[in-house]
Tab-separated table of C-alpha atoms in Angstrom:
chain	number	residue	atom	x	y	z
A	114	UNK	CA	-37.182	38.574	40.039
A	115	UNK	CA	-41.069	39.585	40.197
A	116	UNK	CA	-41.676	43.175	38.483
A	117	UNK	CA	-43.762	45.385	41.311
A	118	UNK	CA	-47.062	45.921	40.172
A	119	UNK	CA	-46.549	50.103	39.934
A	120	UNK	CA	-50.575	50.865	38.971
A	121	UNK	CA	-52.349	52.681	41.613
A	122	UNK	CA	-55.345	51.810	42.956
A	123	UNK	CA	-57.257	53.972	40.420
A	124	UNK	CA	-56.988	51.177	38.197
A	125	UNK	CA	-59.027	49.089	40.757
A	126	UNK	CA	-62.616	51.991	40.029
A	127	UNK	CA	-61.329	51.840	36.572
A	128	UNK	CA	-62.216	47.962	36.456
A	129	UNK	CA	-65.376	48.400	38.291
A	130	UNK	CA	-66.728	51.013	35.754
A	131	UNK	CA	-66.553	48.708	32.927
A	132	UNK	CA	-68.667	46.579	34.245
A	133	UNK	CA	-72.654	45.506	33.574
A	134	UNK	CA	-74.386	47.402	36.622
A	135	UNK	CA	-76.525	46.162	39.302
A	136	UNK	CA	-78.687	48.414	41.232
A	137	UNK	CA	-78.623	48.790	45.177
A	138	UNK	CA	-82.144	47.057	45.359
A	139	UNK	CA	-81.430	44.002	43.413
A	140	UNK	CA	-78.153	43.572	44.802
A	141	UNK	CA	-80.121	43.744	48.059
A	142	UNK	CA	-82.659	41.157	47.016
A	143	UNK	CA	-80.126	38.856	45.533
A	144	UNK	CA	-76.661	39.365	48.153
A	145	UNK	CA	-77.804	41.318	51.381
A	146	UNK	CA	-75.925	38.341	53.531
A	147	UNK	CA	-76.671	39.715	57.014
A	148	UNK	CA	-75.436	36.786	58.002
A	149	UNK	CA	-72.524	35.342	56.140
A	150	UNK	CA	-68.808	33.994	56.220
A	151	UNK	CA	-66.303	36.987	55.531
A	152	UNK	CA	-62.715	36.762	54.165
A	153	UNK	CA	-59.979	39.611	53.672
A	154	UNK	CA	-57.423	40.223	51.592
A	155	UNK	CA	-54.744	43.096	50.987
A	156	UNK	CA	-54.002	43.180	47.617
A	157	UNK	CA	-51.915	45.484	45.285
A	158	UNK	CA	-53.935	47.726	42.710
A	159	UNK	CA	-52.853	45.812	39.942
A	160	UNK	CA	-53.971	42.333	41.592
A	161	UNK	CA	-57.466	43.363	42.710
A	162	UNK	CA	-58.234	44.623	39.261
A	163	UNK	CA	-56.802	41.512	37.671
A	164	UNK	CA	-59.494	40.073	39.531
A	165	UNK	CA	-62.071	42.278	39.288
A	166	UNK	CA	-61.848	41.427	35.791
A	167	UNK	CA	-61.838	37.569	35.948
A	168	UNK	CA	-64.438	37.957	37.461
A	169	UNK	CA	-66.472	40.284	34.809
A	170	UNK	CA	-66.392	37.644	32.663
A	171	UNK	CA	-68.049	35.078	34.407
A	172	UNK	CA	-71.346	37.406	34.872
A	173	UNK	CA	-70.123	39.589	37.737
A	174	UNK	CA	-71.879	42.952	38.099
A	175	UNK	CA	-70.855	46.725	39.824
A	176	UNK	CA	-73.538	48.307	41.979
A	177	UNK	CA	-73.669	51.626	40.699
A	178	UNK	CA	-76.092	54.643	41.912
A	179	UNK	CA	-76.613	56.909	39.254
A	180	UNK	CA	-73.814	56.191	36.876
A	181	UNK	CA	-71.225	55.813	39.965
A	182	UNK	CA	-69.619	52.771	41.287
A	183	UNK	CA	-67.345	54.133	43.946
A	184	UNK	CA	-68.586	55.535	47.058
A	185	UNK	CA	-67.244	56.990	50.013
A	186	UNK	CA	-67.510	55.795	53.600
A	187	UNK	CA	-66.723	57.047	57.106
A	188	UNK	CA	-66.644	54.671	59.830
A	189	UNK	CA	-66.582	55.802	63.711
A	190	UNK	CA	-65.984	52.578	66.172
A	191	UNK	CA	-66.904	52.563	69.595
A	192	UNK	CA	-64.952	50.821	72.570
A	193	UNK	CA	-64.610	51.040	76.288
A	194	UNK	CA	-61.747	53.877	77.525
A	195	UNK	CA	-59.472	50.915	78.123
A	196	UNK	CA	-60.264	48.700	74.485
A	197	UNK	CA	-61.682	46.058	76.091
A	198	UNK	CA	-63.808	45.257	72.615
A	199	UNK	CA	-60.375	45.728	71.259
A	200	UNK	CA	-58.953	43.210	73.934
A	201	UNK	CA	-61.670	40.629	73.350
A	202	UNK	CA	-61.066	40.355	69.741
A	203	UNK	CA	-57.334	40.079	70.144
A	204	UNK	CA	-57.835	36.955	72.616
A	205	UNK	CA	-60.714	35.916	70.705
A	206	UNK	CA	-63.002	35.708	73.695
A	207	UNK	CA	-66.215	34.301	72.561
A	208	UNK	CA	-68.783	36.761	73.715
A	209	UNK	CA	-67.583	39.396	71.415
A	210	UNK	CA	-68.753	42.030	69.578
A	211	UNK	CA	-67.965	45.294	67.353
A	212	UNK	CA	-69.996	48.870	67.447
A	213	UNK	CA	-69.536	51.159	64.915
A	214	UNK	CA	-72.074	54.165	62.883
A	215	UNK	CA	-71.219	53.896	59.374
A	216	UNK	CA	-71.596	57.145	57.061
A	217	UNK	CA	-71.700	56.507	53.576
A	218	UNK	CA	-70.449	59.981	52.318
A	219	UNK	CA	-72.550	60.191	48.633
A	220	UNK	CA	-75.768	59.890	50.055
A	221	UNK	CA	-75.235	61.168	53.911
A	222	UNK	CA	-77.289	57.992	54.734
A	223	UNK	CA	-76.559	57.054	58.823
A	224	UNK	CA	-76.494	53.595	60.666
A	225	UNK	CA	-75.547	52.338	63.825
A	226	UNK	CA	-74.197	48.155	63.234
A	227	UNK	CA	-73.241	45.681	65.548
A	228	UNK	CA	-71.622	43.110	64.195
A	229	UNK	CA	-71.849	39.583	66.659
A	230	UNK	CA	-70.833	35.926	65.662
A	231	UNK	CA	-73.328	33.102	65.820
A	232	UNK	CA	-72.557	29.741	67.157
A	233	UNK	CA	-71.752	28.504	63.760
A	234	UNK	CA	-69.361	31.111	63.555
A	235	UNK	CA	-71.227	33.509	60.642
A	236	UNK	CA	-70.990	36.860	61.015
A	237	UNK	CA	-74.054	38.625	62.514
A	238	UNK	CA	-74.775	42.454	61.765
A	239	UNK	CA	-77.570	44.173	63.079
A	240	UNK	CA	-78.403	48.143	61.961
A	241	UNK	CA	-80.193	50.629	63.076
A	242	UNK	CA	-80.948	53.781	60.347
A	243	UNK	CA	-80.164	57.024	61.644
A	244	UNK	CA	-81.015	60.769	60.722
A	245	UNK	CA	-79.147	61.854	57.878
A	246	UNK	CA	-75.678	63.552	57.828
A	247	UNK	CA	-75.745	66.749	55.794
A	248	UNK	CA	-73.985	67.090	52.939
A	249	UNK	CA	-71.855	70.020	53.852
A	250	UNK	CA	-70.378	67.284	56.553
A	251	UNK	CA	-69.721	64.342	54.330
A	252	UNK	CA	-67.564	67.063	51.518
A	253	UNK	CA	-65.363	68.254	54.534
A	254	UNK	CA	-64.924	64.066	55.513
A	255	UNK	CA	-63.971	63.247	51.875
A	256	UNK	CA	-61.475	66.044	51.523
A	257	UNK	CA	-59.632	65.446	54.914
A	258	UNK	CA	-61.259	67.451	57.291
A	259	UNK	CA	-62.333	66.247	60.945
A	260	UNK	CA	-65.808	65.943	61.508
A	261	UNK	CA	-66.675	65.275	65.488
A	262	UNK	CA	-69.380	62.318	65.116
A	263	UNK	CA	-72.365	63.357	67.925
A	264	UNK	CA	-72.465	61.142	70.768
A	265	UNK	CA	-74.422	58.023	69.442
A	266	UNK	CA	-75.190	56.318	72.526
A	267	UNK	CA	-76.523	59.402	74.811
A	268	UNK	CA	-79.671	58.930	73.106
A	269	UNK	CA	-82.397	56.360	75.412
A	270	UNK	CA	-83.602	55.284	71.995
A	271	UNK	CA	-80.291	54.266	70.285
A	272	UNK	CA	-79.150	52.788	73.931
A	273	UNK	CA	-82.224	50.855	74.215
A	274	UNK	CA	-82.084	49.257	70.612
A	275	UNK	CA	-78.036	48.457	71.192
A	276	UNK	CA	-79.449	46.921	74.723
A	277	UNK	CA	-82.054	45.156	73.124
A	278	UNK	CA	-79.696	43.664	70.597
A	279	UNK	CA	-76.901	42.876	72.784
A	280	UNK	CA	-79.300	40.157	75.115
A	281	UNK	CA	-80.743	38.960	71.795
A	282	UNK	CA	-77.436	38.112	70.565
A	283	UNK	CA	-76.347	36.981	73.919
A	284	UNK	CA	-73.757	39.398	74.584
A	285	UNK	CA	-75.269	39.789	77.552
A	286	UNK	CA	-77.829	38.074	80.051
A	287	UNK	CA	-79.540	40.411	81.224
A	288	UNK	CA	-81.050	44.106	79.779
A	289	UNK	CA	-79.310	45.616	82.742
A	290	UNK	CA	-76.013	44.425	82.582
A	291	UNK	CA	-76.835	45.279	78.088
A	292	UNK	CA	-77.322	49.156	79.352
A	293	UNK	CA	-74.574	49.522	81.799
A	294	UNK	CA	-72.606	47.713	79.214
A	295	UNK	CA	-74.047	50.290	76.352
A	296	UNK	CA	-73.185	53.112	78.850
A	297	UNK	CA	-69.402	52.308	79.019
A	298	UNK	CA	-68.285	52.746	75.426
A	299	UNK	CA	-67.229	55.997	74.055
A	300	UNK	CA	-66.303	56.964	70.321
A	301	UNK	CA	-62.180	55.196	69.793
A	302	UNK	CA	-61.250	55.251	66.006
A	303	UNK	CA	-62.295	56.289	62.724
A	304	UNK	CA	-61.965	54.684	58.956
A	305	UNK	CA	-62.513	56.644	55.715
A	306	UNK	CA	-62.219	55.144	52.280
A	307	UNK	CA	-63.333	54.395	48.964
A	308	UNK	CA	-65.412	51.204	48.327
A	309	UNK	CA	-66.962	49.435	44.863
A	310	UNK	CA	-69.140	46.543	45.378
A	311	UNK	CA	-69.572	43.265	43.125
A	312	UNK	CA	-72.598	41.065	43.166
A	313	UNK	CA	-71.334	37.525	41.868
A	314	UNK	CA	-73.138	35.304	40.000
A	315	UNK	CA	-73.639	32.814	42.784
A	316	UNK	CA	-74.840	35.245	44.980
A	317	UNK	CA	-71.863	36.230	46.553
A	318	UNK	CA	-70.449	39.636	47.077
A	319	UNK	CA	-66.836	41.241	46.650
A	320	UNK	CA	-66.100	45.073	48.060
A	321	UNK	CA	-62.280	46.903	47.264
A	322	UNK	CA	-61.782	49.353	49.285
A	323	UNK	CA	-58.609	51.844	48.406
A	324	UNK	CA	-57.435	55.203	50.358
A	325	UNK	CA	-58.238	54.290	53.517
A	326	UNK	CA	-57.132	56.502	56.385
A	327	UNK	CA	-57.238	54.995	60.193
A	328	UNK	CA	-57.190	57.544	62.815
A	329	UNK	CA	-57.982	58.796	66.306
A	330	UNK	CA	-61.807	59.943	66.447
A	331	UNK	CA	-60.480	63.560	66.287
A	332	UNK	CA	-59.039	62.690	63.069
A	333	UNK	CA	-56.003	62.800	64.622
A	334	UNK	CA	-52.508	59.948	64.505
A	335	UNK	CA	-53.804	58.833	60.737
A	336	UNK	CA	-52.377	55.538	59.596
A	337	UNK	CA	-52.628	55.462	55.797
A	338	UNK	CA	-53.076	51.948	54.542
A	339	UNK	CA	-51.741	51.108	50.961
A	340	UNK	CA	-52.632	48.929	48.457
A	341	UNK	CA	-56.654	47.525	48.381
A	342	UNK	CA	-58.865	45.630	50.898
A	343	UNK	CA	-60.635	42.805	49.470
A	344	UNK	CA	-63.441	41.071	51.281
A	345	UNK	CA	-65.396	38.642	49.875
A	346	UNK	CA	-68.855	37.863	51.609
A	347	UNK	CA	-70.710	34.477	51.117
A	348	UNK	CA	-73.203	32.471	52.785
A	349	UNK	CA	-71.356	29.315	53.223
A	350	UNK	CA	-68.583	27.853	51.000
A	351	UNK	CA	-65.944	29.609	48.842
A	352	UNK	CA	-66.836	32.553	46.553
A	353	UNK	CA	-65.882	32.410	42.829
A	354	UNK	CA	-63.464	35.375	43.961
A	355	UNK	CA	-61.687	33.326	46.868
A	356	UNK	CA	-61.208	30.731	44.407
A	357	UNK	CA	-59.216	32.843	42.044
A	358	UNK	CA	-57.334	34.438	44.798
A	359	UNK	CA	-55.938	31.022	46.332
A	360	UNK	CA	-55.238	29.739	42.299
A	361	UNK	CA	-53.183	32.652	42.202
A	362	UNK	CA	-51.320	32.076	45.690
A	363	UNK	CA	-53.347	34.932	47.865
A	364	UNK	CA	-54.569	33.811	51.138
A	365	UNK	CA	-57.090	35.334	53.560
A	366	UNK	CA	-55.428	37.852	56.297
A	367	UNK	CA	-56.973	38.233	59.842
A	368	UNK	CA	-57.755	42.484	58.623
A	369	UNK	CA	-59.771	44.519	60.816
A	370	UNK	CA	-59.814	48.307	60.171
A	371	UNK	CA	-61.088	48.840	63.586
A	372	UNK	CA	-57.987	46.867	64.793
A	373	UNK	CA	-55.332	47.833	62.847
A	374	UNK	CA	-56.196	51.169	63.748
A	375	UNK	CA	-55.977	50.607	67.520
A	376	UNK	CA	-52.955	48.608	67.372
A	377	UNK	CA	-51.295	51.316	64.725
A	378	UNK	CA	-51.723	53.643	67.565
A	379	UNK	CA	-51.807	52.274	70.554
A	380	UNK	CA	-48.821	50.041	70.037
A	381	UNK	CA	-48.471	49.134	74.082
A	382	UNK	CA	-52.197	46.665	73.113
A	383	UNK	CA	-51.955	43.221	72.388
A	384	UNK	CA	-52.004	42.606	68.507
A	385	UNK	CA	-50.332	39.128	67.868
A	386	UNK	CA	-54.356	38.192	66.001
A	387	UNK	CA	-53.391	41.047	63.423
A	388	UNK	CA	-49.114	40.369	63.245
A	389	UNK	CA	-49.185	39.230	59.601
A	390	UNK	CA	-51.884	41.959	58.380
A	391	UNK	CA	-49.299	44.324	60.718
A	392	UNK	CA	-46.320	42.829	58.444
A	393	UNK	CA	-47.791	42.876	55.747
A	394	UNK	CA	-48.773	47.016	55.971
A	395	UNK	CA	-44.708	46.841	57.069
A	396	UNK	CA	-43.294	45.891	53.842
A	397	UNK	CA	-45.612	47.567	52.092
A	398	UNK	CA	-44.521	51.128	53.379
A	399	UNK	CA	-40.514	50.753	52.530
């Protein structure tokens, strides 16, 4: 019988602090991967830093901002008041696409992404930088408190840049069916966690990301997810990281923190896309 891997996922920023650094502007220059192929894992602690540290040795390297290579990030996903973004990603309708702001919670640094799939099936993601979050905000966010996110999409200048995108990436035909489109969504779920980033040699990336809390926008119905989401992020074929993971009998899972959110929930939504991520987060809470 297998021995459960008991180390917590403070093991996983252990690994990444050991590691030769890499600075936000070279990892930038060298792995930005707008556009890119994206595979996710859930992993226990003790797994992710087993690999964290395979891959240290072949040349791997932390970004790290003055001295730190863990960083917090708050998420806030739009939708329409009846999912449909949600819907179209559970039937996998092909003119698709995912809104979010992203927060990231050291710096108070703001952007709006949309995240679209070309015709080769890459992942798109477009971002627009916002006005800074204050500081006082991000310390309530890390230590639990609700934060209401401002209304993203009132503003003519965000709607018209989320228009303009939309009918580039051919979401929509036209720039008035991209604004009334724009005008329908509404703030739907939030995601808060702790990421570490690894540029690989090949010019790959890896992020872990341990402690994340879904929840309703209020900050309300949290879903805690155990254990460590690994995503690896290349250009085209496997990562040195995906390799190691299907040597060692790990296989991608369909995980979408937007997603599991919703379905967590909203149970009474379609989720067979997300049933063995779903399973998975199952057996991992008894």
């Amino acid at each position: 019988m297998a021995v459960p891997d008991t180390r917590t996922a403070d093991v996983v920023g252990e690994s990444f602090a050991r590691l030769p650094e890499i600075s936000l502007d070279e990892l930038s220059d060298s792995a930005s991967l707008l556009t890119r192929i994206d595979r996710k894992y859930l992993l226990e602690a003790g797994v992710a830093a087993d690999l964290v540290a395979s891959l240290a040795a072949s040349g791997a390297r932390a970004l790290a901002i003055d001295g730190q290579s863990a960083f917090g990030y708050l998420s806030d996903y739009d939708d329409t008041p009846d999912f449909s973004l949600y819907r179209a990603a559970a039937t996998k309708r092909r003119r698709r696409f995912k809104l979010r702001s992203r927060v990231y919670l050291d710096s108070g640094m703001h952007f709006l992404e949309l995240k679209t799939r070309s015709g080769r099936g890459h992942n798109v993601k477009d971002r627009l930088r916002l006005e800074d979050v204050p500081a006082i905000a991000c310390a309530a966010v890390r230590h639990g408190r609700s934060v209401k996110r401002p209304d993203l999409l009132v503003r003519p200048e965000v709607r018209e840049w989320l228009a303009e995108r939309l009918t580039d990436r051919g979401i929509a035909e036209t720039r008035r069916e991209a604004l009334r489109v724009a005008a329908s969504l509404t703030p739907a779920a939030r995601s808060v966690y702790t990421r570490s980033t690894l540029c690989l040699t090949e010019g790959s990336r890896l992020t872990a990301d341990r402690g994340l809390v879904l929840c309703a926008p209020s900050g309300g119905a949290r879903v805690e997810v155990p254990g460590v989401v690994v995503e690896t992020k290349s250009a085209g074929r496997a990562s040195a990281a995906d390799r190691w993971l299907w040597r060692n009998g790990r296989r991608p899972l369909r995980i979408s923190k937007y997603a599991l959110g919703v379905a967590s929930m909203h149970p009474e939504l379609p989720s067979n896309r997300w049933n063995a991520a779903m399973k998975r987060l199952g057996d991992e809470r008894t």
